[in-house]
Coordinates of C-alpha atoms in Angstrom, one line a residue:
M28 CA 0.3 0.1 0.3
A29 CA 2.6 2.4 1.1
K30 CA 4.3 1.5 -2.3
Q31 CA 1.1 2.8 -4.0
I32 CA 1.0 5.2 -2.4
L33 CA 4.6 6.7 -3.7
T34 CA 3.9 5.9 -7.0
A35 CA 0.6 7.8 -6.6
I36 CA 2.2 11.1 -5.3
C37 CA 5.6 11.2 -7.5
Y38 CA 3.1 11.0 -11.5
F39 CA 0.9 12.7 -9.8
A40 CA 3.5 15.7 -7.9
S41 CA 5.8 15.2 -11.0
Q42 CA 4.3 17.2 -13.5
A43 CA 4.2 19.7 -11.9
F44 CA 8.1 20.3 -9.8
K45 CA 11.8 18.0 -11.0
I46 CA 12.3 14.4 -9.1
F47 CA 15.5 14.8 -7.8
S48 CA 17.9 11.3 -7.1
K49 CA 19.5 11.1 -3.6
A50 CA 23.5 12.1 -6.0
E51 CA 22.6 15.1 -6.9
L52 CA 21.2 16.0 -3.1
V53 CA 24.2 14.5 -1.6
R54 CA 26.8 16.8 -4.1
A55 CA 24.6 19.9 -4.3
T56 CA 25.1 19.6 -0.1
N57 CA 28.4 18.2 0.2
N58 CA 27.1 15.5 1.3
F59 CA 24.6 17.0 3.7
C60 CA 27.5 17.9 5.7
N61 CA 26.9 20.5 8.8
D62 CA 28.5 23.7 7.8
N63 CA 25.8 23.9 5.2
K64 CA 23.1 23.1 7.5
I65 CA 20.7 26.0 8.0
G66 CA 17.6 24.7 10.2
V67 CA 16.4 22.0 12.2
G68 CA 12.4 21.9 12.3
S69 CA 10.5 18.8 14.1
T70 CA 10.9 16.4 10.8
G71 CA 14.2 16.5 10.4
S72 CA 16.9 18.9 8.7
V73 CA 16.9 22.3 5.8
Y74 CA 20.2 22.7 3.8
R75 CA 21.1 24.5 1.8
G76 CA 22.8 23.6 -1.5
V77 CA 24.0 24.8 -4.8
L78 CA 22.4 22.2 -8.1
D79 CA 24.9 21.5 -10.0
D80 CA 23.6 24.3 -12.7
G81 CA 24.7 26.9 -10.1
Q82 CA 21.5 27.9 -8.6
Q83 CA 21.1 27.8 -4.7
V84 CA 17.9 25.9 -3.5
A85 CA 17.3 24.7 0.4
I86 CA 17.2 21.1 0.6
K87 CA 14.3 20.0 3.7
W88 CA 15.7 16.4 4.4
I89 CA 12.5 14.9 6.4
N90 CA 13.1 11.7 9.1
V91 CA 10.5 9.6 8.1
T92 CA 10.3 7.7 11.2
R93 CA 9.5 10.2 13.1
V94 CA 7.0 11.8 10.7
G95 CA 5.5 8.4 9.0
F96 CA 5.5 7.5 5.4
E97 CA 1.4 8.9 4.5
E98 CA 2.4 12.7 7.0
S99 CA 5.6 13.6 4.2
S100 CA 3.9 13.6 1.3
D101 CA 1.2 15.8 2.3
E102 CA 3.5 19.2 2.0
I103 CA 4.4 17.5 -1.6
K104 CA 0.4 16.9 -2.6
T105 CA -0.2 21.2 -1.1
L106 CA 2.8 23.0 -2.3
R107 CA 1.6 20.8 -5.9
L108 CA -1.3 23.1 -5.8
V109 CA -0.3 26.4 -4.7
K110 CA 2.0 30.0 -6.2
H111 CA 2.5 33.2 -5.3
K112 CA 4.7 36.3 -4.7
N113 CA 4.6 35.4 -0.6
L114 CA 5.8 31.3 -0.9
V115 CA 8.1 30.2 -1.3
Q116 CA 8.2 28.4 -4.4
M117 CA 8.5 24.2 -4.1
L118 CA 10.8 23.1 -7.2
G119 CA 11.3 19.3 -7.2
F120 CA 11.6 16.5 -3.3
H121 CA 13.1 13.5 -3.4
A122 CA 11.2 10.6 -2.5
R123 CA 12.5 7.2 -2.7
R124 CA 11.5 4.1 0.0
S125 CA 11.8 5.7 3.8
E126 CA 14.0 9.1 2.2
R127 CA 12.1 12.2 1.9
A128 CA 14.0 15.6 0.6
L129 CA 11.9 18.8 -0.6
V130 CA 13.7 20.8 -2.9
Y131 CA 12.1 25.1 -3.0
E132 CA 13.4 28.5 -3.7
Y133 CA 17.1 29.6 -1.3
M134 CA 16.3 33.1 0.5
N135 CA 19.5 33.9 1.4
N136 CA 18.1 36.9 4.4
S137 CA 17.8 34.6 7.2
S138 CA 13.8 34.4 9.1
Q139 CA 12.8 37.1 10.2
Y140 CA 12.8 35.8 13.8
Y141 CA 16.6 36.2 13.1
H142 CA 16.7 39.7 12.5
L143 CA 14.3 40.1 15.0
H144 CA 16.1 38.0 18.0
T145 CA 20.3 37.9 17.6
T146 CA 22.4 40.3 18.0
R147 CA 24.2 38.5 15.3
S148 CA 22.1 40.1 13.0
S149 CA 23.9 42.3 11.0
T150 CA 21.0 44.1 10.3
L151 CA 18.7 45.9 12.0
M152 CA 15.6 45.5 10.8
S153 CA 13.4 49.2 10.5
W154 CA 10.1 49.4 12.0
N155 CA 9.4 49.9 7.9
E156 CA 11.3 46.3 7.1
R157 CA 9.2 44.7 9.8
L158 CA 5.6 45.3 8.4
K159 CA 6.5 45.2 4.6
V160 CA 7.5 41.2 6.6
A161 CA 4.2 40.9 8.2
L162 CA 2.4 42.5 5.5
D163 CA 4.1 40.3 3.1
V164 CA 3.6 37.5 5.1
A165 CA -0.6 38.4 5.9
M166 CA -0.9 38.2 1.5
A167 CA 0.3 34.7 1.4
I168 CA -2.3 33.7 4.8
Q169 CA -6.0 35.8 2.7
Y170 CA -4.4 33.8 -0.7
L171 CA -4.1 29.9 1.3
H172 CA -7.5 30.5 3.4
E173 CA -9.8 32.6 0.1
Y174 CA -8.1 32.1 -3.1
A175 CA -6.3 28.7 -2.6
G176 CA -7.9 26.1 -4.7
P177 CA -8.3 24.2 -2.2
R178 CA -8.1 26.5 0.8
I179 CA -5.0 25.5 3.3
V180 CA -4.5 26.6 6.9
H181 CA -0.8 26.4 7.7
R182 CA -1.2 26.1 11.5
D183 CA 2.7 27.3 11.3
L184 CA 2.6 30.5 11.3
K185 CA 5.4 31.7 13.4
S186 CA 8.5 34.4 13.6
S187 CA 10.9 31.6 12.2
N188 CA 8.6 30.6 9.2
A189 CA 8.6 34.4 7.7
L190 CA 12.3 34.2 5.0
P191 CA 12.8 37.7 3.5
N192 CA 15.2 37.9 1.1
E193 CA 17.9 41.1 0.4
K194 CA 14.7 43.7 -0.1
W195 CA 12.7 42.8 2.6
T196 CA 10.0 40.7 0.4
A197 CA 9.2 37.7 2.5
K198 CA 7.4 34.5 2.0
V199 CA 6.6 32.0 4.0
A200 CA 7.4 29.0 4.3
D201 CA 6.8 25.2 5.7
F202 CA 4.3 23.7 5.1
G203 CA 5.0 20.4 6.7
L204 CA 1.7 20.9 9.1
S205 CA -0.7 22.7 6.6
R206 CA -4.0 20.8 6.2
L207 CA -6.6 21.2 3.0
L208 CA -9.8 23.1 3.9
P209 CA -12.5 20.5 2.9
E210 CA -15.1 22.6 0.5
D211 CA -17.7 22.8 3.5
E212 CA -15.6 24.4 5.4
A213 CA -14.7 26.9 3.0

């Protein structure tokens, strides 16, 4: 049954995303080197990587033993349905047996949390920059709640999932806990 689910997910997701081999991800992250680790969450670790074509990416390596087989595929199914300027774009994935990885565009300015709560941040955010990030996040959530089809509830909105770029345009990340709303609840 698990193999059939994986096959179906890979087929439908491959219509929108690139399927990466483990070898490509190993090369991109220098064998998942700790120097490239940019985050750790409840479902796994996120690494900065550079693909063979030079594109910088963020690779979320999912610990399937902690998450479960079907739950590890929910993020792929959800992100296949959405596209918005304030949502981190998923570029592809890796799914083989008990291995799962999601490949995203790389946001090069850390997280809102980092800029608000750490003294290591070289850039103190102005109030205008903070407001811009908040408005970008609000536009992303409005899209998910009102315009995405089907509508989506993020369920893990926090400053560490708001990722600004160098111009302080923010994108919402981490859809691992998100849920699709049934039509009758929308």
